[in-house]
Short mmCIF file of C-alpha atoms and ligand atoms in Angstrom, two decimals:
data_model
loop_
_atom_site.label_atom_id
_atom_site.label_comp_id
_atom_site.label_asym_id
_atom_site.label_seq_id
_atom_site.Cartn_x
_atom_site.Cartn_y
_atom_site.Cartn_z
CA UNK A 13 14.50 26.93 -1.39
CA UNK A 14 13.29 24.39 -3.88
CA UNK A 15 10.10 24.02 -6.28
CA UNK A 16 8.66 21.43 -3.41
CA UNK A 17 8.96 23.74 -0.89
CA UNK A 18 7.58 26.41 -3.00
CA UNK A 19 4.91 23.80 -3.67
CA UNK A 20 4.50 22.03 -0.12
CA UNK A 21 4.13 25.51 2.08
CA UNK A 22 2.02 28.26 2.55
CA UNK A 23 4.01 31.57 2.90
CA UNK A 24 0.60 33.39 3.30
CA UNK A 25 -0.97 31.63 5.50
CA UNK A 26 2.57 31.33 7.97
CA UNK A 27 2.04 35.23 8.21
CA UNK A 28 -1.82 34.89 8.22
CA UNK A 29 -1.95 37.30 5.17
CA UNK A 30 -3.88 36.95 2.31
CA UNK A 31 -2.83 36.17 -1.32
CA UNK A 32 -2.82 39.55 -2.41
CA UNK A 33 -1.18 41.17 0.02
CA UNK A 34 0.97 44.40 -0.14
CA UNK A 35 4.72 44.86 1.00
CA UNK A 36 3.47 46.91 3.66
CA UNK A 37 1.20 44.43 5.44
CA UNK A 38 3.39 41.38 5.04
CA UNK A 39 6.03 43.62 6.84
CA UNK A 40 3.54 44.45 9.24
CA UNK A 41 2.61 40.87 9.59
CA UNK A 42 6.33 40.03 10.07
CA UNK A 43 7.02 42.69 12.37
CA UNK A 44 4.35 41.45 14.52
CA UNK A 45 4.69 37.74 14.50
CA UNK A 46 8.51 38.07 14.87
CA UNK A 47 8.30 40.39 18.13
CA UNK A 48 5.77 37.16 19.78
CA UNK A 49 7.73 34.66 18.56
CA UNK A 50 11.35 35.50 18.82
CA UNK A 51 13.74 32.99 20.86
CA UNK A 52 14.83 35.46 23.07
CA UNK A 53 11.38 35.64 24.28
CA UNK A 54 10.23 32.13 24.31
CA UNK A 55 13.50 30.51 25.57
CA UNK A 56 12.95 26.78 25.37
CA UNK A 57 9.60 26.52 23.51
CA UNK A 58 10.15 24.46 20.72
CA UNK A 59 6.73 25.31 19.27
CA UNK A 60 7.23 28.63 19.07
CA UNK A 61 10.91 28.13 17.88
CA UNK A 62 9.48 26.26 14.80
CA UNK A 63 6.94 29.25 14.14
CA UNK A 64 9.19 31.65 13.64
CA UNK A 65 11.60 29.89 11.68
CA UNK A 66 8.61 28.92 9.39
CA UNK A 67 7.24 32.95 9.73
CA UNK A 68 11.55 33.96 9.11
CA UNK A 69 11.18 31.77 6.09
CA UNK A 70 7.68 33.11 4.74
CA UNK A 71 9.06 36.46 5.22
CA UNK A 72 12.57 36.16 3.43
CA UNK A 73 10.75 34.73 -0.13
CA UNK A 74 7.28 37.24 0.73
CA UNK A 75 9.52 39.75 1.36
CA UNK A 76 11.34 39.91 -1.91
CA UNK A 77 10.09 40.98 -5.09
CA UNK A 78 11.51 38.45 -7.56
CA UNK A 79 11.26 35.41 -5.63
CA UNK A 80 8.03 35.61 -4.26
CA UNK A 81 6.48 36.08 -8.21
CA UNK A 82 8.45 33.08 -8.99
CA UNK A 83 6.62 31.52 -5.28
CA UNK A 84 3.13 32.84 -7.19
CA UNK A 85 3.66 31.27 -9.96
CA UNK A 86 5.31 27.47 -8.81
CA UNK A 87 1.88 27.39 -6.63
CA UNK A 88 -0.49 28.38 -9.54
CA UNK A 89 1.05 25.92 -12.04
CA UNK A 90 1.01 23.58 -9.46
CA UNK A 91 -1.78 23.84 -8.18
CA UNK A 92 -1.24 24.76 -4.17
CA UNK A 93 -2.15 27.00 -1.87
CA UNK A 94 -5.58 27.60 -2.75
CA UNK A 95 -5.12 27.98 -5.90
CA UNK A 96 -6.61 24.30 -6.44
CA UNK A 97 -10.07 23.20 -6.14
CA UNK A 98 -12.88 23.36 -3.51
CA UNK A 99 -13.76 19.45 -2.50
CA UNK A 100 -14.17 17.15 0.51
CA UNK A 101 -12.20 14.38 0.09
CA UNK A 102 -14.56 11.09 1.26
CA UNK A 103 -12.67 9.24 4.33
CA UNK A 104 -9.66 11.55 3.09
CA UNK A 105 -8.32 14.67 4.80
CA UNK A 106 -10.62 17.35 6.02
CA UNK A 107 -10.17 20.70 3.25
CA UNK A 108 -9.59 19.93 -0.46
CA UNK A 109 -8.57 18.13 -3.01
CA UNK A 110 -8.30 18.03 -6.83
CA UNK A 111 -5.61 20.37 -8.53
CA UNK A 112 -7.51 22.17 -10.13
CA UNK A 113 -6.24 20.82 -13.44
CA UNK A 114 -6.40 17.32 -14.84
CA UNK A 115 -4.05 14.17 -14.30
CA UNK A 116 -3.34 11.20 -16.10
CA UNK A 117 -4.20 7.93 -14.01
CA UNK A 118 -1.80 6.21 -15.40
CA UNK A 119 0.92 8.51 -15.30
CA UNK A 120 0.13 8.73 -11.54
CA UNK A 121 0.86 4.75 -11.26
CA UNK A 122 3.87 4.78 -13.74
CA UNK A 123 5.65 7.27 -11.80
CA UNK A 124 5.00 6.12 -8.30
CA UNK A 125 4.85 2.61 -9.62
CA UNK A 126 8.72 1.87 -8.68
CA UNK A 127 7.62 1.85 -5.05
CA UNK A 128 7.74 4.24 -1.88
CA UNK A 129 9.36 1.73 0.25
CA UNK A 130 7.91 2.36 3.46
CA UNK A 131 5.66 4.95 2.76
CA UNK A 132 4.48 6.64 6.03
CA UNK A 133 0.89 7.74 6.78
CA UNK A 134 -0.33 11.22 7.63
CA UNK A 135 2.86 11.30 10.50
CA UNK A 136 4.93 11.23 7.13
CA UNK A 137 3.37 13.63 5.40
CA UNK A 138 3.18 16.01 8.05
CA UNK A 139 6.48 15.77 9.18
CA UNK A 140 7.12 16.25 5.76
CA UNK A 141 5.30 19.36 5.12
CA UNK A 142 7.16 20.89 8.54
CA UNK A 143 10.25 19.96 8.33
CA UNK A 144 10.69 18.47 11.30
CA UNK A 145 9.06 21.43 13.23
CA UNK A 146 6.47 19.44 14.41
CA UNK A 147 5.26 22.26 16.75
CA UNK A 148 3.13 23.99 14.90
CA UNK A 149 -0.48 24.12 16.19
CA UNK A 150 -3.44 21.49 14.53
CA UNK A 151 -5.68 24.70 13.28
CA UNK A 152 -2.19 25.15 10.48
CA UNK A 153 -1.73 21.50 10.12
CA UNK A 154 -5.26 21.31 8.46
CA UNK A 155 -4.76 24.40 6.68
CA UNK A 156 -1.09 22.97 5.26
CA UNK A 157 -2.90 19.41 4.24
CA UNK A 158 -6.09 21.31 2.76
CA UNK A 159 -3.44 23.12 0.25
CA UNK A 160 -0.59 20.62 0.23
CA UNK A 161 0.41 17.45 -1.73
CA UNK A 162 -1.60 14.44 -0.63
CA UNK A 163 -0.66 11.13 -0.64
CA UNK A 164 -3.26 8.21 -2.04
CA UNK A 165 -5.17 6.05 -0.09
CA UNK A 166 -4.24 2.89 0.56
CA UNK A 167 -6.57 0.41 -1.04
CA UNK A 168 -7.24 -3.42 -0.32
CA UNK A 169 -8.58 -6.22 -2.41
CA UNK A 170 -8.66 -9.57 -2.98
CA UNK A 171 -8.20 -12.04 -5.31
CA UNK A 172 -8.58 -15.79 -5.95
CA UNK A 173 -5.91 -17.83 -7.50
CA UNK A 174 -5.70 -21.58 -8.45
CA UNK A 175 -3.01 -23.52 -7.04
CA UNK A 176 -0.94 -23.74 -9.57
CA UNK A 177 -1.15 -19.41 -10.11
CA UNK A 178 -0.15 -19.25 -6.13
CA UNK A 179 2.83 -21.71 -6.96
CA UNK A 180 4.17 -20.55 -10.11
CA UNK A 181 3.04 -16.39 -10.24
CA UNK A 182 0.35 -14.83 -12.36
CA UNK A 183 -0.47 -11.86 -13.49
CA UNK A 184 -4.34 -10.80 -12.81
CA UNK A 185 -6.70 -7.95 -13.74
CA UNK A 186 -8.39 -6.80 -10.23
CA UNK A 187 -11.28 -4.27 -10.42
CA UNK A 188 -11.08 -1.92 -8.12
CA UNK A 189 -13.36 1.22 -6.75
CA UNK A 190 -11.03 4.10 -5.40
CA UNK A 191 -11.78 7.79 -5.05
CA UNK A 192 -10.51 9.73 -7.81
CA UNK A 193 -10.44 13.33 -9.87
CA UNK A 194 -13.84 13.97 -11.22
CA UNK A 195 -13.31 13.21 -15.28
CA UNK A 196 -16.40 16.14 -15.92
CA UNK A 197 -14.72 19.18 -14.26
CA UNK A 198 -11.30 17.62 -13.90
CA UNK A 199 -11.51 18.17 -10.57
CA UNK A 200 -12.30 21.94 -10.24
CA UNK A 201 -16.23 20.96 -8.49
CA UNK A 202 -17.61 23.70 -11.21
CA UNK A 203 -20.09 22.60 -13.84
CA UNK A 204 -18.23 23.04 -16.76
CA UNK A 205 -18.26 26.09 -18.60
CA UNK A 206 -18.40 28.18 -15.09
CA UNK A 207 -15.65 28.30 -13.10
CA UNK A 208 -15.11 28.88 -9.43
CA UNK A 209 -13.84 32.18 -7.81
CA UNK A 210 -11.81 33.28 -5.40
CA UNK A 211 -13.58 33.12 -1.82
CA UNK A 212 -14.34 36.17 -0.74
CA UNK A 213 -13.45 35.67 2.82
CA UNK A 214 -10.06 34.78 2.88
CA UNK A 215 -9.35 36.37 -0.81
CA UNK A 216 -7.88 32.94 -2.05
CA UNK A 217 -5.49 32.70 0.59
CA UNK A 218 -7.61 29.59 2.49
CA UNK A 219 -6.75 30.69 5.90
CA UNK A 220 -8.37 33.37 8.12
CA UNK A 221 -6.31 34.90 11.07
CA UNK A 222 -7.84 34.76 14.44
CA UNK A 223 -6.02 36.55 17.61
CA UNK A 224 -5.94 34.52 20.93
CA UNK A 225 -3.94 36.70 23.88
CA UNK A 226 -0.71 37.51 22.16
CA UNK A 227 -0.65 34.88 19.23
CA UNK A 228 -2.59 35.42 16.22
CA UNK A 229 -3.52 32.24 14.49
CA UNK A 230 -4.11 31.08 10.65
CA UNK A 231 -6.86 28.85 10.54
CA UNK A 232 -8.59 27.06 7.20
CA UNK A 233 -11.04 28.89 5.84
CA UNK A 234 -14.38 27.73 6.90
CA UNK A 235 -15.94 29.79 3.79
CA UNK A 236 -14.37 27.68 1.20
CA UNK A 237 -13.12 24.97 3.44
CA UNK A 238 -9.67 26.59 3.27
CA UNK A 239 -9.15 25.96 -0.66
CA UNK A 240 -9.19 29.63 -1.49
CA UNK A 241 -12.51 28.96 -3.78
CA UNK A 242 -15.60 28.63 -4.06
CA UNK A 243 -18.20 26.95 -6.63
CA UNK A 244 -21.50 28.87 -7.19
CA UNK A 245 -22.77 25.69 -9.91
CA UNK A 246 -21.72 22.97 -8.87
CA UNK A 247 -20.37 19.83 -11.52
CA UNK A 248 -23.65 17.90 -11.48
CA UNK A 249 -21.13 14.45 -12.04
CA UNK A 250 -19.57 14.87 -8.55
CA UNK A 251 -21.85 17.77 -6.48
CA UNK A 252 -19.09 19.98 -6.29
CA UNK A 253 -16.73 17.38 -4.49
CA UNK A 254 -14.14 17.75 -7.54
CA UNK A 255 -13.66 13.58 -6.93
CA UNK A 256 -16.03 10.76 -7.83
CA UNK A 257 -15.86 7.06 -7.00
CA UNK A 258 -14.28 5.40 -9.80
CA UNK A 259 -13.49 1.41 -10.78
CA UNK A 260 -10.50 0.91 -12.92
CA UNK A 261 -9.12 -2.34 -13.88
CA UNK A 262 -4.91 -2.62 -12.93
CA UNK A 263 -2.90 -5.33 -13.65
CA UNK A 264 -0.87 -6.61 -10.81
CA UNK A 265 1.75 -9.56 -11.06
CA UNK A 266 1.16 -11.39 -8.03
CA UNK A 267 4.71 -13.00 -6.87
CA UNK A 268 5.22 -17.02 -7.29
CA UNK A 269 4.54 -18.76 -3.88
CA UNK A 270 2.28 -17.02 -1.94
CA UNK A 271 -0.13 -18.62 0.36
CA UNK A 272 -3.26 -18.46 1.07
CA UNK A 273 -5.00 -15.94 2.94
CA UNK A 274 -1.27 -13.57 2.54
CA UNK A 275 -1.77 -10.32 2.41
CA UNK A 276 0.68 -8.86 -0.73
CA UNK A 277 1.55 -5.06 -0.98
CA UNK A 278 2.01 -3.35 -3.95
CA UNK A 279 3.48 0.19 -3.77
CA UNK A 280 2.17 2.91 -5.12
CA UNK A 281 -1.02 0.79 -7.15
CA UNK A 282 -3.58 2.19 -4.59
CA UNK A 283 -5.72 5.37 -4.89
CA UNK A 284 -3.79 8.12 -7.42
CA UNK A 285 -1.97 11.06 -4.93
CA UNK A 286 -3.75 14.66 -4.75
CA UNK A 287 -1.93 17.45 -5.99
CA UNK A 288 1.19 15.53 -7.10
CA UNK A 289 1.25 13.68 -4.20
CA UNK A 290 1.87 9.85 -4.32
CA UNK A 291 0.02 7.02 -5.01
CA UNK A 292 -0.93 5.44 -1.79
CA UNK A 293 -0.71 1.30 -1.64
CA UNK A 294 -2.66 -1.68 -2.77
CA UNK A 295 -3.08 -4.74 -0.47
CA UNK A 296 -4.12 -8.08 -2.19
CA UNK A 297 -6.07 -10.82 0.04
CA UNK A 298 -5.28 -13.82 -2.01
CA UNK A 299 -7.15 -16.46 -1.50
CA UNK A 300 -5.77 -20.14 -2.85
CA UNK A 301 -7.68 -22.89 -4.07
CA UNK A 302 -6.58 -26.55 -3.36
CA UNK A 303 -5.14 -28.85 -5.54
CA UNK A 304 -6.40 -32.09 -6.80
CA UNK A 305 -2.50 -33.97 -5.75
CA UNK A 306 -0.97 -31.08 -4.48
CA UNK A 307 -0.48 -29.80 -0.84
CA UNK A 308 1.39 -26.97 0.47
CA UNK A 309 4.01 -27.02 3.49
CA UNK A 310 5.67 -23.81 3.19
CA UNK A 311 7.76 -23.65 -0.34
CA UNK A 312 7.48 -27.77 -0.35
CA UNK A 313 4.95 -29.23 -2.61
CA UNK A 314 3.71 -32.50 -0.86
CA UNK A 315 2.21 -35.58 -3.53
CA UNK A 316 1.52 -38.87 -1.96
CA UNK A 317 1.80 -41.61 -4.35
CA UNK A 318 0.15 -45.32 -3.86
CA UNK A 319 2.79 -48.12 -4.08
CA UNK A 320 2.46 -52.04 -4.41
CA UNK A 321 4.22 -54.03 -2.11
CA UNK A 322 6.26 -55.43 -4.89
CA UNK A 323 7.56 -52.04 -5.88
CA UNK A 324 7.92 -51.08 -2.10
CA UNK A 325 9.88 -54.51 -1.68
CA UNK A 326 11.98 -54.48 -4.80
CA UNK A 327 12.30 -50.85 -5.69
CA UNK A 328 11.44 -49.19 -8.71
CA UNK A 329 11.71 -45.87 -10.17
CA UNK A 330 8.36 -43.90 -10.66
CA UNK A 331 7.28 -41.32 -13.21
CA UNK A 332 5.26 -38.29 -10.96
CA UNK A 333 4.27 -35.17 -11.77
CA UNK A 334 5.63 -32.00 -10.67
CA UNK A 335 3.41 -29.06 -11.45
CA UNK A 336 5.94 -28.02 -14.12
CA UNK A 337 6.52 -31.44 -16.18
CA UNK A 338 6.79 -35.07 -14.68
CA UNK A 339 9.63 -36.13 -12.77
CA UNK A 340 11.78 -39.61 -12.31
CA UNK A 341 11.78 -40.89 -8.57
CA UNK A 342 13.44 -44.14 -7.57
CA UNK A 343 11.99 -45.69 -4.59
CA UNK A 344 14.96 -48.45 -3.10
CA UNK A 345 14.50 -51.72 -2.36
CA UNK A 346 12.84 -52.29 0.70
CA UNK A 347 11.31 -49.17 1.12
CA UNK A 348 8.21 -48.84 4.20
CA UNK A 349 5.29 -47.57 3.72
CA UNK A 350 4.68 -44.13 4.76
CA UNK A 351 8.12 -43.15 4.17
CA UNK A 352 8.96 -39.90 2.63
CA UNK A 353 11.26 -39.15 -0.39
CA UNK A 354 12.30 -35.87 -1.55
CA UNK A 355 13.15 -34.39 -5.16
CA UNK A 356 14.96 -31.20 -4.67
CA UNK A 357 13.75 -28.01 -6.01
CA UNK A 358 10.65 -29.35 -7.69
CA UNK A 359 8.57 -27.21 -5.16
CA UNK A 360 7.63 -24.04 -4.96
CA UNK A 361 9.90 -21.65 -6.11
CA UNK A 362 9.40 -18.23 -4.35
CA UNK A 363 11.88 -15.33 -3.52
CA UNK A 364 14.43 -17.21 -5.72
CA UNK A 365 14.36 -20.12 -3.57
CA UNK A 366 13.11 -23.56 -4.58
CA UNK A 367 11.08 -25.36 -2.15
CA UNK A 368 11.49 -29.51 -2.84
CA UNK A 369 8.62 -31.92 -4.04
CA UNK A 370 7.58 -34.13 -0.59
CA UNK A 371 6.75 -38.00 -2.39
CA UNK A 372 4.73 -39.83 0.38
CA UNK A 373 4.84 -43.30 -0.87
CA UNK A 374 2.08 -45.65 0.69
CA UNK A 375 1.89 -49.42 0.35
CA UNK A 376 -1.59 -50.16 -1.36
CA UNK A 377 -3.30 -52.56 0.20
CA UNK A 378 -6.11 -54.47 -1.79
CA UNK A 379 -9.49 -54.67 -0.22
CA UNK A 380 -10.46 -57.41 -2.14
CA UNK A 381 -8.43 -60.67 -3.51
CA UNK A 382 -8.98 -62.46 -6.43
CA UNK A 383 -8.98 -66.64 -5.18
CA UNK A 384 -5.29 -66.76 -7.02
CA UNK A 385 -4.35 -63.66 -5.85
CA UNK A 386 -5.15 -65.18 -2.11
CA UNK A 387 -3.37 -68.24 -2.96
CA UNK A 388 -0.32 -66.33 -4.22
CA UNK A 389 -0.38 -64.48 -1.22
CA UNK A 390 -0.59 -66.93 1.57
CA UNK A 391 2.37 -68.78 -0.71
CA UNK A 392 4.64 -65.40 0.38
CA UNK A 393 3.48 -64.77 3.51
CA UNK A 394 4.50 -68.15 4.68
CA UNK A 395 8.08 -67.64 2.33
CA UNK A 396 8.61 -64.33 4.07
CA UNK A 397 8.24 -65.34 7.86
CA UNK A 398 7.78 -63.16 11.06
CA UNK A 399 7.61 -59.52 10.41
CA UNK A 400 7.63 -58.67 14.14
CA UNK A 401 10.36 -61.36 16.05
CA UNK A 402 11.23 -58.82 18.51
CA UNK A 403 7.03 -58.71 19.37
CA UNK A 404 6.67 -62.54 19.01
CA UNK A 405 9.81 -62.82 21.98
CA UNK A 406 7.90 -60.09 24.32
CA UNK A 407 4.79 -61.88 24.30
CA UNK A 408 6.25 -65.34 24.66
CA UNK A 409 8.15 -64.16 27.75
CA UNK A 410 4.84 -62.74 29.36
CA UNK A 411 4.88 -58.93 28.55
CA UNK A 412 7.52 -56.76 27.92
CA UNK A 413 9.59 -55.23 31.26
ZN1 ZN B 511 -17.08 17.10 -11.12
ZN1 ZN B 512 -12.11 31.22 2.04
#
């Protein structure tokens, strides 16, 4: 039986008793539950199999002096099972959030900022919470998720990057508006100064127990919304919701080479967890600007580069720029227009892997000639010959076959 279990499950509300609870009615609440659910009696229903291992397990820490003051006192310092704050979490879960005590934004993000690879959604969580089970019925799942550790939402922005920033990294401050704990009452939904009490329904415990034939059921609290309090004055900041809507600037390193209109994830940078639960995600939209040379073709850069026909015919080496320094290219004699050269790993350089620079060479041609330039020209052209014999024979023989 660890802390997080301690933390992550309701013993009280498994046996549908309240908080406060003597030995005698948690027995009695045992006995009762136990009898209806035993395998014997339900042979092959897994749902009932699950309940009374989760009711066997309530029991054997409930049941025992010690262990269920040290249960008492993991949830109070930690803030479960009621013993947190009344709120409605906006677009969240149904129930609560909010601690009850404060938290540190950016403690939240440094300690889930290493990632939850694959961090599942509410499936996750409740699978999480039961083990496995996964039979329990929906009126405990809300009551579990109203008291238990909640992960973040997930959050999405965008952001706008030059060319050069998509190619080469950056790191960017993004504003972003994500629910979080109220700074006035810390999350608590009391104005401060007052605090809120226990709800006198359920006496803290956030469930009420309802019988249907021979199953009685634990069901939130529709008193205090199954968070075991309730606020008389409410925080004027937050109207008793224990969260407000809050923008905070983050700094995210966006990786080198991505492309436009990619969506990045960033674990554990969205909207801080509830009740030491995690972070949930950030997704970037990045949006990429053009480039007055450049183009993109996966990790290749592409630069097309004007060429006179003397260089094309002779060869030359060129001076180009990369977008990290200039680079020497030698074009061969005799090279067409059109045709493409490559310098390797002068592209873009993402995942470790360096895309090449793409040179496009093109034969300039001058739209208008200077008289000697026409002269000179006409003087080569008639040097140089047929360009197209193969043509010249076609047509001469009437068409080709
Ligand atoms: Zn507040
Ligand atoms: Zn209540």
């Amino acid at each position: 039986m660890s802390t997080r279990d301690f933390i992550e499950k309701d013993y009280y509300a498994a046996l549908g008793v309240p908080q406060d609870a003597d030995a005698a009615a948690i027995k009695k609440a045992y006995r009762q539950l136990a009898r209806e659910l035993h395998p014997d009696k339900n042979p092959g229903n897994a749902e009932t199999e699950a309940r009374f291992k989760e009711v066997s397990e309530a029991y054997d820490v409930l049941s025992d002096p010690k262990r269920r003051a040290e249960y008492d006192e993991a949830r109070r310092l930690f803030g479960a099972g009621g013993a947190g704050a009344r709120a409605g979490f906006p677009g969240g879960f149904p129930g609560g959030a909010g601690g009850g005590q404060p938290f540190d934004l950016g403690d939240l993000f440094g300690a889930a900022g290493g990632g939850r690879p694959g961090a599942g959604g509410l499936g996750d969580l409740f699978g999480g919470l039961f083990g496995g089970g996964g039979g329990a019925g929906s009126a405990r799942a809300r009551s579990q998720a109203a008291s238990g550790p909640a992960r973040g939402q997930d959050v999405e922005t965008e952001a706008t990057l030059s060319f050069d920033e998509a190619v080469l990294g950056v790191t960017v401050p993004l504003r972003m508006q994500s629910p979080g704990t109220c700074p006035t009452c810390h999350g608590s939904g009391a104005r401060p100064g007052t605090s809120p009490h226990t709800c006198p329904v359920c006496q803290g415990a956030g469930v009420t127990s309802r019988s249907q034939g021979a199953f009685a059921f634990s069901e939130p609290c529709r008193n205090c919304r199954g968070t075991g309090q309730v606020v008389d004055d409410p925080c004027p900041t937050c109207a008793g919701n224990g969260v407000t809507t809050q923008t905070r600037t983050i700094t995210v390193r966006i990786p080198a080479g991505v492309q436009d209109g990619q969506r990045i994830r960033l674990a554990g940078k969205g909207a801080p967890g509830r009740r030491g639960g995690p972070a949930g995600d950030l997704f970037v939209v990045v949006h990429v600007s053009g480039h007055e040379l450049f183009a993109r073709k996966g990790n290749d850069l592409t630069l097309t580069v004007p060429i006179t026909f003397a260089e094309a015919a002779l060869g030359t080496t060129l001076t180009v720029p990369t977008l990290d320094g200039n680079v020497s290219l030698k074009v061969p004699a005799g090279t067409a227009s059109g045709q493409t050269l490559r310098v390797r790993g002068r592209g873009v350089s993402a995942k470790g892997r360096a895309g090449d620079l793409l040179v496009t060479v093109e034969v300039a041609v001058p739209k208008r000639l200077s008289p000697a330039a026409e002269e000179a020209i006409k003087v080569l052209d008639a040097e140089l010959g047929d360009p197209r014999p193969r043509i010249t024979a076609a047509v001469q023989s009437g068409g080709a076959r």
